[in-house]
Amino acid sequence: MNFQSFSGVVTNIQNFGASAHGEDLGCTMLFSVRGNSGETVNFVVTPHTYFVEHETVKRGDRITGFYDADAPVPFIYPPQYEAWVIAKSSTDYFVKVDYFNDELLSQDGNLQLNIVPKTEILLENAQQFRGRIANRYLVVLYGPTTRSIPAQTTPYKIIVLCI
């Protein structure tokens, strides 16, 4: 997977998809998000989409949606991506979703994790993760970073994506 992100304000939330009989199932939603430059992206939000801190999103909220840039997408405008992770904007932390290798370096090479005993490491269902976090897709909540390349941080919380 090649996680990319798009940030903006949620302008519309609607149900998405129907059963074979044409009835609205209500389990999948479409979030329309307008970016800072006026561009729009639609995120397909399924029951499997992970919401950081399990927050509820509504119209007017500023969010970042993370999606697999290598996944096939319909050739339509505005672009429509399946959201794997949605994070509401926060002044308390930054969010990165990526694959982290044996050295806990992100796949894009921009962030190195330094784990300490107080770092919370959880599964998507908020249960404690007891395995190794190396060589996995992670949702990382973090604060200050070093100015080195790659930037280094001690995350507040890590959510392991079991995908």
PDB file of N, CA, C and O in Angstrom, residues 27-106:
ATOM      1  N   CYS A  27     -24.589   1.769   5.486  1.00  0.00           N
ATOM      2  CA  CYS A  27     -23.345   1.378   6.151  1.00  0.00           C
ATOM      3  C   CYS A  27     -22.120   2.046   5.544  1.00  0.00           C
ATOM      4  O   CYS A  27     -21.064   2.076   6.165  1.00  0.00           O
ATOM      5  N   THR A  28     -22.259   2.549   4.342  1.00  0.00           N
ATOM      6  CA  THR A  28     -21.151   3.226   3.671  1.00  0.00           C
ATOM      7  C   THR A  28     -21.574   4.655   3.391  1.00  0.00           C
ATOM      8  O   THR A  28     -22.709   4.919   3.005  1.00  0.00           O
ATOM      9  N   MET A  29     -20.630   5.573   3.618  1.00  0.00           N
ATOM     10  CA  MET A  29     -20.918   6.992   3.425  1.00  0.00           C
ATOM     11  C   MET A  29     -19.925   7.604   2.445  1.00  0.00           C
ATOM     12  O   MET A  29     -18.848   7.045   2.203  1.00  0.00           O
ATOM     13  N   LEU A  30     -20.302   8.744   1.919  1.00  0.00           N
ATOM     14  CA  LEU A  30     -19.435   9.524   1.050  1.00  0.00           C
ATOM     15  C   LEU A  30     -19.204  10.866   1.725  1.00  0.00           C
ATOM     16  O   LEU A  30     -20.157  11.601   1.995  1.00  0.00           O
ATOM     17  N   PHE A  31     -17.934  11.153   2.054  1.00  0.00           N
ATOM     18  CA  PHE A  31     -17.558  12.436   2.638  1.00  0.00           C
ATOM     19  C   PHE A  31     -16.980  13.295   1.519  1.00  0.00           C
ATOM     20  O   PHE A  31     -15.973  12.913   0.905  1.00  0.00           O
ATOM     21  N   SER A  32     -17.559  14.442   1.255  1.00  0.00           N
ATOM     22  CA  SER A  32     -16.995  15.408   0.312  1.00  0.00           C
ATOM     23  C   SER A  32     -16.133  16.372   1.115  1.00  0.00           C
ATOM     24  O   SER A  32     -16.594  16.934   2.121  1.00  0.00           O
ATOM     25  N   VAL A  33     -14.895  16.556   0.661  1.00  0.00           N
ATOM     26  CA  VAL A  33     -13.925  17.366   1.397  1.00  0.00           C
ATOM     27  C   VAL A  33     -13.343  18.406   0.453  1.00  0.00           C
ATOM     28  O   VAL A  33     -12.856  18.071  -0.629  1.00  0.00           O
ATOM     29  N   ARG A  34     -13.390  19.686   0.861  1.00  0.00           N
ATOM     30  CA  ARG A  34     -12.817  20.769   0.063  1.00  0.00           C
ATOM     31  C   ARG A  34     -11.480  21.189   0.672  1.00  0.00           C
ATOM     32  O   ARG A  34     -11.403  21.551   1.845  1.00  0.00           O
ATOM     33  N   GLY A  35     -10.430  21.131  -0.148  1.00  0.00           N
ATOM     34  CA  GLY A  35      -9.095  21.510   0.297  1.00  0.00           C
ATOM     35  C   GLY A  35      -8.906  23.011   0.343  1.00  0.00           C
ATOM     36  O   GLY A  35      -9.773  23.784  -0.083  1.00  0.00           O
ATOM     37  N   ASN A  36      -7.754  23.434   0.835  1.00  0.00           N
ATOM     38  CA  ASN A  36      -7.449  24.859   0.991  1.00  0.00           C
ATOM     39  C   ASN A  36      -7.452  25.626  -0.317  1.00  0.00           C
ATOM     40  O   ASN A  36      -7.729  26.821  -0.338  1.00  0.00           O
ATOM     41  N   SER A  37      -7.130  24.957  -1.424  1.00  0.00           N
ATOM     42  CA  SER A  37      -7.078  25.629  -2.723  1.00  0.00           C
ATOM     43  C   SER A  37      -8.388  25.487  -3.497  1.00  0.00           C
ATOM     44  O   SER A  37      -8.441  25.802  -4.678  1.00  0.00           O
ATOM     45  N   GLY A  38      -9.435  24.969  -2.847  1.00  0.00           N
ATOM     46  CA  GLY A  38     -10.734  24.846  -3.479  1.00  0.00           C
ATOM     47  C   GLY A  38     -10.995  23.519  -4.167  1.00  0.00           C
ATOM     48  O   GLY A  38     -12.101  23.275  -4.636  1.00  0.00           O
ATOM     49  N   GLU A  39      -9.994  22.648  -4.248  1.00  0.00           N
ATOM     50  CA  GLU A  39     -10.181  21.342  -4.875  1.00  0.00           C
ATOM     51  C   GLU A  39     -11.032  20.457  -3.965  1.00  0.00           C
ATOM     52  O   GLU A  39     -11.033  20.618  -2.754  1.00  0.00           O
ATOM     53  N   THR A  40     -11.769  19.537  -4.577  1.00  0.00           N
ATOM     54  CA  THR A  40     -12.651  18.646  -3.825  1.00  0.00           C
ATOM     55  C   THR A  40     -12.246  17.197  -4.044  1.00  0.00           C
ATOM     56  O   THR A  40     -11.873  16.807  -5.146  1.00  0.00           O
ATOM     57  N   VAL A  41     -12.329  16.418  -2.983  1.00  0.00           N
ATOM     58  CA  VAL A  41     -12.112  14.974  -3.023  1.00  0.00           C
ATOM     59  C   VAL A  41     -13.280  14.330  -2.292  1.00  0.00           C
ATOM     60  O   VAL A  41     -13.756  14.849  -1.274  1.00  0.00           O
ATOM     61  N   ASN A  42     -13.759  13.206  -2.814  1.00  0.00           N
ATOM     62  CA  ASN A  42     -14.776  12.410  -2.130  1.00  0.00           C
ATOM     63  C   ASN A  42     -14.112  11.187  -1.524  1.00  0.00           C
ATOM     64  O   ASN A  42     -13.382  10.468  -2.219  1.00  0.00           O
ATOM     65  N   PHE A  43     -14.364  10.970  -0.235  1.00  0.00           N
ATOM     66  CA  PHE A  43     -13.870   9.778   0.442  1.00  0.00           C
ATOM     67  C   PHE A  43     -15.025   8.817   0.667  1.00  0.00           C
ATOM     68  O   PHE A  43     -16.053   9.197   1.230  1.00  0.00           O
ATOM     69  N   VAL A  44     -14.844   7.570   0.233  1.00  0.00           N
ATOM     70  CA  VAL A  44     -15.794   6.507   0.545  1.00  0.00           C
ATOM     71  C   VAL A  44     -15.400   5.988   1.922  1.00  0.00           C
ATOM     72  O   VAL A  44     -14.278   5.524   2.128  1.00  0.00           O
ATOM     73  N   VAL A  45     -16.324   6.107   2.871  1.00  0.00           N
ATOM     74  CA  VAL A  45     -16.088   5.722   4.258  1.00  0.00           C
ATOM     75  C   VAL A  45     -16.901   4.463   4.544  1.00  0.00           C
ATOM     76  O   VAL A  45     -18.129   4.492   4.507  1.00  0.00           O
ATOM     77  N   THR A  46     -16.208   3.362   4.779  1.00  0.00           N
ATOM     78  CA  THR A  46     -16.849   2.071   5.010  1.00  0.00           C
ATOM     79  C   THR A  46     -16.840   1.748   6.511  1.00  0.00           C
ATOM     80  O   THR A  46     -16.171   2.441   7.287  1.00  0.00           O
ATOM     81  N   PRO A  47     -17.511   0.685   6.913  1.00  0.00           N
ATOM     82  CA  PRO A  47     -17.434   0.283   8.328  1.00  0.00           C
ATOM     83  C   PRO A  47     -16.014  -0.083   8.761  1.00  0.00           C
ATOM     84  O   PRO A  47     -15.726  -0.158   9.951  1.00  0.00           O
ATOM     85  N   HIS A  48     -15.108  -0.287   7.803  1.00  0.00           N
ATOM     86  CA  HIS A  48     -13.730  -0.658   8.128  1.00  0.00           C
ATOM     87  C   HIS A  48     -12.793   0.541   8.205  1.00  0.00           C
ATOM     88  O   HIS A  48     -11.621   0.387   8.554  1.00  0.00           O
ATOM     89  N   THR A  49     -13.286   1.728   7.877  1.00  0.00           N
ATOM     90  CA  THR A  49     -12.459   2.935   7.966  1.00  0.00           C
ATOM     91  C   THR A  49     -12.164   3.211   9.436  1.00  0.00           C
ATOM     92  O   THR A  49     -13.078   3.232  10.264  1.00  0.00           O
ATOM     93  N   TYR A  50     -10.887   3.415   9.753  1.00  0.00           N
ATOM     94  CA  TYR A  50     -10.500   3.708  11.137  1.00  0.00           C
ATOM     95  C   TYR A  50     -10.552   5.210  11.371  1.00  0.00           C
ATOM     96  O   TYR A  50      -9.946   5.984  10.628  1.00  0.00           O
ATOM     97  N   PHE A  51     -11.277   5.634  12.403  1.00  0.00           N
ATOM     98  CA  PHE A  51     -11.353   7.036  12.792  1.00  0.00           C
ATOM     99  C   PHE A  51     -10.435   7.247  13.993  1.00  0.00           C
ATOM    100  O   PHE A  51     -10.652   6.648  15.057  1.00  0.00           O
ATOM    101  N   VAL A  52      -9.415   8.089  13.825  1.00  0.00           N
ATOM    102  CA  VAL A  52      -8.453   8.357  14.888  1.00  0.00           C
ATOM    103  C   VAL A  52      -9.190   8.881  16.113  1.00  0.00           C
ATOM    104  O   VAL A  52     -10.044   9.772  16.002  1.00  0.00           O
ATOM    105  N   GLU A  53      -8.877   8.317  17.256  1.00  0.00           N
ATOM    106  CA  GLU A  53      -9.495   8.639  18.538  1.00  0.00           C
ATOM    107  C   GLU A  53     -11.005   8.384  18.529  1.00  0.00           C
ATOM    108  O   GLU A  53     -11.739   8.908  19.346  1.00  0.00           O
ATOM    109  N   HIS A  54     -11.465   7.603  17.549  1.00  0.00           N
ATOM    110  CA  HIS A  54     -12.885   7.214  17.427  1.00  0.00           C
ATOM    111  C   HIS A  54     -13.818   8.426  17.433  1.00  0.00           C
ATOM    112  O   HIS A  54     -14.914   8.379  17.983  1.00  0.00           O
ATOM    113  N   GLU A  55     -13.355   9.508  16.816  1.00  0.00           N
ATOM    114  CA  GLU A  55     -14.144  10.740  16.790  1.00  0.00           C
ATOM    115  C   GLU A  55     -15.199  10.698  15.699  1.00  0.00           C
ATOM    116  O   GLU A  55     -14.979  10.160  14.621  1.00  0.00           O
ATOM    117  N   THR A  56     -16.340  11.310  15.987  1.00  0.00           N
ATOM    118  CA  THR A  56     -17.417  11.444  15.021  1.00  0.00           C
ATOM    119  C   THR A  56     -17.158  12.687  14.178  1.00  0.00           C
ATOM    120  O   THR A  56     -16.809  13.742  14.712  1.00  0.00           O
ATOM    121  N   VAL A  57     -17.332  12.555  12.875  1.00  0.00           N
ATOM    122  CA  VAL A  57     -17.091  13.658  11.953  1.00  0.00           C
ATOM    123  C   VAL A  57     -18.426  14.200  11.468  1.00  0.00           C
ATOM    124  O   VAL A  57     -19.356  13.438  11.197  1.00  0.00           O
ATOM    125  N   LYS A  58     -18.506  15.530  11.351  1.00  0.00           N
ATOM    126  CA  LYS A  58     -19.718  16.170  10.841  1.00  0.00           C
ATOM    127  C   LYS A  58     -19.321  17.254   9.834  1.00  0.00           C
ATOM    128  O   LYS A  58     -18.139  17.604   9.719  1.00  0.00           O
ATOM    129  N   ARG A  59     -20.313  17.763   9.103  1.00  0.00           N
ATOM    130  CA  ARG A  59     -20.060  18.848   8.149  1.00  0.00           C
ATOM    131  C   ARG A  59     -19.390  20.008   8.869  1.00  0.00           C
ATOM    132  O   ARG A  59     -19.744  20.338   9.995  1.00  0.00           O
ATOM    133  N   GLY A  60     -18.410  20.615   8.195  1.00  0.00           N
ATOM    134  CA  GLY A  60     -17.686  21.738   8.772  1.00  0.00           C
ATOM    135  C   GLY A  60     -16.408  21.345   9.490  1.00  0.00           C
ATOM    136  O   GLY A  60     -15.574  22.203   9.774  1.00  0.00           O
ATOM    137  N   ASP A  61     -16.235  20.057   9.799  1.00  0.00           N
ATOM    138  CA  ASP A  61     -15.016  19.600  10.468  1.00  0.00           C
ATOM    139  C   ASP A  61     -13.851  19.592   9.480  1.00  0.00           C
ATOM    140  O   ASP A  61     -14.012  19.274   8.303  1.00  0.00           O
ATOM    141  N   ARG A  62     -12.674  19.923   9.973  1.00  0.00           N
ATOM    142  CA  ARG A  62     -11.446  19.825   9.187  1.00  0.00           C
ATOM    143  C   ARG A  62     -10.861  18.443   9.449  1.00  0.00           C
ATOM    144  O   ARG A  62     -10.661  18.058  10.609  1.00  0.00           O
ATOM    145  N   ILE A  63     -10.637  17.687   8.357  1.00  0.00           N
ATOM    146  CA  ILE A  63     -10.134  16.318   8.490  1.00  0.00           C
ATOM    147  C   ILE A  63      -8.981  16.075   7.526  1.00  0.00           C
ATOM    148  O   ILE A  63      -8.762  16.840   6.587  1.00  0.00           O
ATOM    149  N   THR A  64      -8.300  14.976   7.762  1.00  0.00           N
ATOM    150  CA  THR A  64      -7.355  14.412   6.804  1.00  0.00           C
ATOM    151  C   THR A  64      -7.782  12.986   6.550  1.00  0.00           C
ATOM    152  O   THR A  64      -7.995  12.220   7.504  1.00  0.00           O
ATOM    153  N   GLY A  65      -7.931  12.646   5.284  1.00  0.00           N
ATOM    154  CA  GLY A  65      -8.259  11.284   4.898  1.00  0.00           C
ATOM    155  C   GLY A  65      -7.028  10.623   4.315  1.00  0.00           C
ATOM    156  O   GLY A  65      -6.302  11.228   3.521  1.00  0.00           O
ATOM    157  N   PHE A  66      -6.762   9.401   4.716  1.00  0.00           N
ATOM    158  CA  PHE A  66      -5.625   8.628   4.219  1.00  0.00           C
ATOM    159  C   PHE A  66      -6.164   7.513   3.340  1.00  0.00           C
ATOM    160  O   PHE A  66      -7.088   6.794   3.740  1.00  0.00           O
ATOM    161  N   TYR A  67      -5.577   7.350   2.166  1.00  0.00           N
ATOM    162  CA  TYR A  67      -6.057   6.377   1.188  1.00  0.00           C
ATOM    163  C   TYR A  67      -4.867   5.723   0.507  1.00  0.00           C
ATOM    164  O   TYR A  67      -3.745   6.243   0.545  1.00  0.00           O
ATOM    165  N   ASP A  68      -5.114   4.581  -0.122  1.00  0.00           N
ATOM    166  CA  ASP A  68      -4.074   3.854  -0.855  1.00  0.00           C
ATOM    167  C   ASP A  68      -4.003   4.424  -2.264  1.00  0.00           C
ATOM    168  O   ASP A  68      -4.906   4.213  -3.072  1.00  0.00           O
ATOM    169  N   ALA A  69      -2.940   5.154  -2.545  1.00  0.00           N
ATOM    170  CA  ALA A  69      -2.796   5.806  -3.850  1.00  0.00           C
ATOM    171  C   ALA A  69      -2.579   4.800  -4.976  1.00  0.00           C
ATOM    172  O   ALA A  69      -2.712   5.165  -6.150  1.00  0.00           O
ATOM    173  N   ASP A  70      -2.263   3.552  -4.653  1.00  0.00           N
ATOM    174  CA  ASP A  70      -2.065   2.530  -5.682  1.00  0.00           C
ATOM    175  C   ASP A  70      -3.348   1.748  -5.995  1.00  0.00           C
ATOM    176  O   ASP A  70      -3.357   0.928  -6.906  1.00  0.00           O
ATOM    177  N   ALA A  71      -4.414   1.995  -5.239  1.00  0.00           N
ATOM    178  CA  ALA A  71      -5.677   1.288  -5.469  1.00  0.00           C
ATOM    179  C   ALA A  71      -6.371   1.857  -6.703  1.00  0.00           C
ATOM    180  O   ALA A  71      -6.269   3.055  -6.985  1.00  0.00           O
ATOM    181  N   PRO A  72      -7.078   1.018  -7.451  1.00  0.00           N
ATOM    182  CA  PRO A  72      -7.819   1.526  -8.604  1.00  0.00           C
ATOM    183  C   PRO A  72      -8.931   2.471  -8.138  1.00  0.00           C
ATOM    184  O   PRO A  72      -9.540   2.257  -7.091  1.00  0.00           O
ATOM    185  N   VAL A  73      -9.156   3.518  -8.913  1.00  0.00           N
ATOM    186  CA  VAL A  73     -10.210   4.482  -8.594  1.00  0.00           C
ATOM    187  C   VAL A  73     -11.023   4.754  -9.853  1.00  0.00           C
ATOM    188  O   VAL A  73     -10.504   4.671 -10.968  1.00  0.00           O
ATOM    189  N   PRO A  74     -12.301   5.102  -9.685  1.00  0.00           N
ATOM    190  CA  PRO A  74     -13.098   5.446 -10.866  1.00  0.00           C
ATOM    191  C   PRO A  74     -12.569   6.726 -11.498  1.00  0.00           C
ATOM    192  O   PRO A  74     -12.084   7.622 -10.801  1.00  0.00           O
ATOM    193  N   PHE A  75     -12.659   6.808 -12.811  1.00  0.00           N
ATOM    194  CA  PHE A  75     -12.170   7.973 -13.543  1.00  0.00           C
ATOM    195  C   PHE A  75     -13.283   9.013 -13.592  1.00  0.00           C
ATOM    196  O   PHE A  75     -13.983   9.152 -14.589  1.00  0.00           O
ATOM    197  N   ILE A  76     -13.471   9.700 -12.457  1.00  0.00           N
ATOM    198  CA  ILE A  76     -14.528  10.694 -12.342  1.00  0.00           C
ATOM    199  C   ILE A  76     -13.988  11.935 -11.640  1.00  0.00           C
ATOM    200  O   ILE A  76     -12.903  11.903 -11.058  1.00  0.00           O
ATOM    201  N   TYR A  77     -14.763  12.998 -11.727  1.00  0.00           N
ATOM    202  CA  TYR A  77     -14.433  14.197 -10.976  1.00  0.00           C
ATOM    203  C   TYR A  77     -15.615  14.539 -10.088  1.00  0.00           C
ATOM    204  O   TYR A  77     -16.745  14.505 -10.561  1.00  0.00           O
ATOM    205  N   PRO A  78     -15.413  14.874  -8.831  1.00  0.00           N
ATOM    206  CA  PRO A  78     -14.111  14.902  -8.163  1.00  0.00           C
ATOM    207  C   PRO A  78     -13.594  13.489  -7.910  1.00  0.00           C
ATOM    208  O   PRO A  78     -14.367  12.534  -7.903  1.00  0.00           O
ATOM    209  N   PRO A  79     -12.283  13.376  -7.711  1.00  0.00           N
ATOM    210  CA  PRO A  79     -11.724  12.050  -7.450  1.00  0.00           C
ATOM    211  C   PRO A  79     -12.366  11.420  -6.215  1.00  0.00           C
ATOM    212  O   PRO A  79     -12.774  12.122  -5.289  1.00  0.00           O
ATOM    213  N   GLN A  80     -12.451  10.112  -6.253  1.00  0.00           N
ATOM    214  CA  GLN A  80     -13.117   9.363  -5.182  1.00  0.00           C
ATOM    215  C   GLN A  80     -12.187   8.260  -4.705  1.00  0.00           C
ATOM    216  O   GLN A  80     -11.780   7.411  -5.486  1.00  0.00           O
ATOM    217  N   TYR A  81     -11.827   8.312  -3.422  1.00  0.00           N
ATOM    218  CA  TYR A  81     -10.897   7.349  -2.845  1.00  0.00           C
ATOM    219  C   TYR A  81     -11.549   6.641  -1.660  1.00  0.00           C
ATOM    220  O   TYR A  81     -12.295   7.257  -0.900  1.00  0.00           O
ATOM    221  N   GLU A  82     -11.220   5.372  -1.476  1.00  0.00           N
ATOM    222  CA  GLU A  82     -11.654   4.675  -0.270  1.00  0.00           C
ATOM    223  C   GLU A  82     -10.760   5.110   0.880  1.00  0.00           C
ATOM    224  O   GLU A  82      -9.539   4.984   0.814  1.00  0.00           O
ATOM    225  N   ALA A  83     -11.365   5.639   1.934  1.00  0.00           N
ATOM    226  CA  ALA A  83     -10.603   6.098   3.094  1.00  0.00           C
ATOM    227  C   ALA A  83     -10.262   4.923   3.996  1.00  0.00           C
ATOM    228  O   ALA A  83     -11.139   4.171   4.412  1.00  0.00           O
ATOM    229  N   TRP A  84      -8.983   4.761   4.287  1.00  0.00           N
ATOM    230  CA  TRP A  84      -8.546   3.739   5.243  1.00  0.00           C
ATOM    231  C   TRP A  84      -8.544   4.313   6.649  1.00  0.00           C
ATOM    232  O   TRP A  84      -8.860   3.628   7.611  1.00  0.00           O
ATOM    233  N   VAL A  85      -8.140   5.602   6.745  1.00  0.00           N
ATOM    234  CA  VAL A  85      -8.054   6.275   8.041  1.00  0.00           C
ATOM    235  C   VAL A  85      -8.561   7.701   7.864  1.00  0.00           C
ATOM    236  O   VAL A  85      -8.241   8.348   6.863  1.00  0.00           O
ATOM    237  N   ILE A  86      -9.339   8.168   8.834  1.00  0.00           N
ATOM    238  CA  ILE A  86      -9.791   9.562   8.877  1.00  0.00           C
ATOM    239  C   ILE A  86      -9.350  10.139  10.216  1.00  0.00           C
ATOM    240  O   ILE A  86      -9.568   9.530  11.271  1.00  0.00           O
ATOM    241  N   ALA A  87      -8.735  11.331  10.159  1.00  0.00           N
ATOM    242  CA  ALA A  87      -8.308  12.017  11.381  1.00  0.00           C
ATOM    243  C   ALA A  87      -8.865  13.433  11.378  1.00  0.00           C
ATOM    244  O   ALA A  87      -8.675  14.163  10.400  1.00  0.00           O
ATOM    245  N   LYS A  88      -9.562  13.801  12.449  1.00  0.00           N
ATOM    246  CA  LYS A  88      -9.975  15.189  12.610  1.00  0.00           C
ATOM    247  C   LYS A  88      -8.730  15.997  12.947  1.00  0.00           C
ATOM    248  O   LYS A  88      -7.836  15.513  13.647  1.00  0.00           O
ATOM    249  N   SER A  89      -8.668  17.220  12.442  1.00  0.00           N
ATOM    250  CA  SER A  89      -7.527  18.087  12.746  1.00  0.00           C
ATOM    251  C   SER A  89      -7.457  18.345  14.243  1.00  0.00           C
ATOM    252  O   SER A  89      -8.478  18.510  14.897  1.00  0.00           O
ATOM    253  N   SER A  90      -6.249  18.361  14.762  1.00  0.00           N
ATOM    254  CA  SER A  90      -6.026  18.546  16.188  1.00  0.00           C
ATOM    255  C   SER A  90      -4.813  19.439  16.402  1.00  0.00           C
ATOM    256  O   SER A  90      -3.842  19.368  15.638  1.00  0.00           O
ATOM    257  N   THR A  91      -4.868  20.242  17.440  1.00  0.00           N
ATOM    258  CA  THR A  91      -3.692  21.029  17.816  1.00  0.00           C
ATOM    259  C   THR A  91      -2.819  20.250  18.795  1.00  0.00           C
ATOM    260  O   THR A  91      -1.731  20.696  19.140  1.00  0.00           O
ATOM    261  N   ASP A  92      -3.301  19.069  19.221  1.00  0.00           N
ATOM    262  CA  ASP A  92      -2.576  18.274  20.217  1.00  0.00           C
ATOM    263  C   ASP A  92      -1.562  17.305  19.616  1.00  0.00           C
ATOM    264  O   ASP A  92      -0.660  16.860  20.314  1.00  0.00           O
ATOM    265  N   TYR A  93      -1.736  16.947  18.349  1.00  0.00           N
ATOM    266  CA  TYR A  93      -0.844  15.960  17.745  1.00  0.00           C
ATOM    267  C   TYR A  93      -0.939  16.024  16.221  1.00  0.00           C
ATOM    268  O   TYR A  93      -1.877  16.574  15.656  1.00  0.00           O
ATOM    269  N   PHE A  94       0.064  15.431  15.576  1.00  0.00           N
ATOM    270  CA  PHE A  94       0.076  15.187  14.133  1.00  0.00           C
ATOM    271  C   PHE A  94      -0.230  13.711  13.930  1.00  0.00           C
ATOM    272  O   PHE A  94      -0.034  12.901  14.837  1.00  0.00           O
ATOM    273  N   VAL A  95      -0.671  13.367  12.718  1.00  0.00           N
ATOM    274  CA  VAL A  95      -0.982  11.968  12.406  1.00  0.00           C
ATOM    275  C   VAL A  95      -0.229  11.568  11.147  1.00  0.00           C
ATOM    276  O   VAL A  95      -0.216  12.308  10.156  1.00  0.00           O
ATOM    277  N   LYS A  96       0.394  10.392  11.190  1.00  0.00           N
ATOM    278  CA  LYS A  96       1.031   9.813  10.009  1.00  0.00           C
ATOM    279  C   LYS A  96       0.560   8.374   9.885  1.00  0.00           C
ATOM    280  O   LYS A  96       0.546   7.632  10.867  1.00  0.00           O
ATOM    281  N   VAL A  97       0.174   8.010   8.668  1.00  0.00           N
ATOM    282  CA  VAL A  97      -0.209   6.632   8.373  1.00  0.00           C
ATOM    283  C   VAL A  97       0.766   6.135   7.323  1.00  0.00           C
ATOM    284  O   VAL A  97       0.886   6.725   6.253  1.00  0.00           O
ATOM    285  N   ASP A  98       1.474   5.066   7.636  1.00  0.00           N
ATOM    286  CA  ASP A  98       2.477   4.554   6.703  1.00  0.00           C
ATOM    287  C   ASP A  98       2.942   3.181   7.166  1.00  0.00           C
ATOM    288  O   ASP A  98       2.600   2.730   8.256  1.00  0.00           O
ATOM    289  N   TYR A  99       3.743   2.548   6.320  1.00  0.00           N
ATOM    290  CA  TYR A  99       4.414   1.296   6.658  1.00  0.00           C
ATOM    291  C   TYR A  99       5.724   1.674   7.331  1.00  0.00           C
ATOM    292  O   TYR A  99       6.466   2.542   6.838  1.00  0.00           O
ATOM    293  N   PHE A 100       6.029   1.048   8.459  1.00  0.00           N
ATOM    294  CA  PHE A 100       7.272   1.313   9.172  1.00  0.00           C
ATOM    295  C   PHE A 100       8.098   0.032   9.185  1.00  0.00           C
ATOM    296  O   PHE A 100       7.599  -1.031   9.567  1.00  0.00           O
ATOM    297  N   ASN A 101       9.370   0.131   8.780  1.00  0.00           N
ATOM    298  CA  ASN A 101      10.235  -1.036   8.610  1.00  0.00           C
ATOM    299  C   ASN A 101      10.859  -1.500   9.930  1.00  0.00           C
ATOM    300  O   ASN A 101      10.461  -1.054  11.005  1.00  0.00           O
ATOM    301  N   ASP A 102      11.875  -2.367   9.828  1.00  0.00           N
ATOM    302  CA  ASP A 102      12.578  -2.912  11.004  1.00  0.00           C
ATOM    303  C   ASP A 102      13.166  -1.829  11.896  1.00  0.00           C
ATOM    304  O   ASP A 102      13.303  -2.007  13.096  1.00  0.00           O
ATOM    305  N   GLU A 103      13.567  -0.722  11.289  1.00  0.00           N
ATOM    306  CA  GLU A 103      14.175   0.383  12.045  1.00  0.00           C
ATOM    307  C   GLU A 103      13.140   1.425  12.447  1.00  0.00           C
ATOM    308  O   GLU A 103      13.495   2.508  12.903  1.00  0.00           O
ATOM    309  N   LEU A 104      11.857   1.104  12.245  1.00  0.00           N
ATOM    310  CA  LEU A 104      10.736   2.001  12.518  1.00  0.00           C
ATOM    311  C   LEU A 104      10.851   3.305  11.736  1.00  0.00           C
ATOM    312  O   LEU A 104      10.479   4.373  12.206  1.00  0.00           O
ATOM    313  N   LEU A 105      11.333   3.174  10.496  1.00  0.00           N
ATOM    314  CA  LEU A 105      11.405   4.285   9.558  1.00  0.00           C
ATOM    315  C   LEU A 105      10.232   4.151   8.597  1.00  0.00           C
ATOM    316  O   LEU A 105       9.973   3.063   8.068  1.00  0.00           O
ATOM    317  N   SER A 106       9.522   5.246   8.381  1.00  0.00           N
ATOM    318  CA  SER A 106       8.365   5.214   7.489  1.00  0.00           C
ATOM    319  C   SER A 106       8.792   4.888   6.070  1.00  0.00           C
ATOM    320  O   SER A 106       9.934   5.165   5.664  1.00  0.00           O
TER     321      SER A 106
END
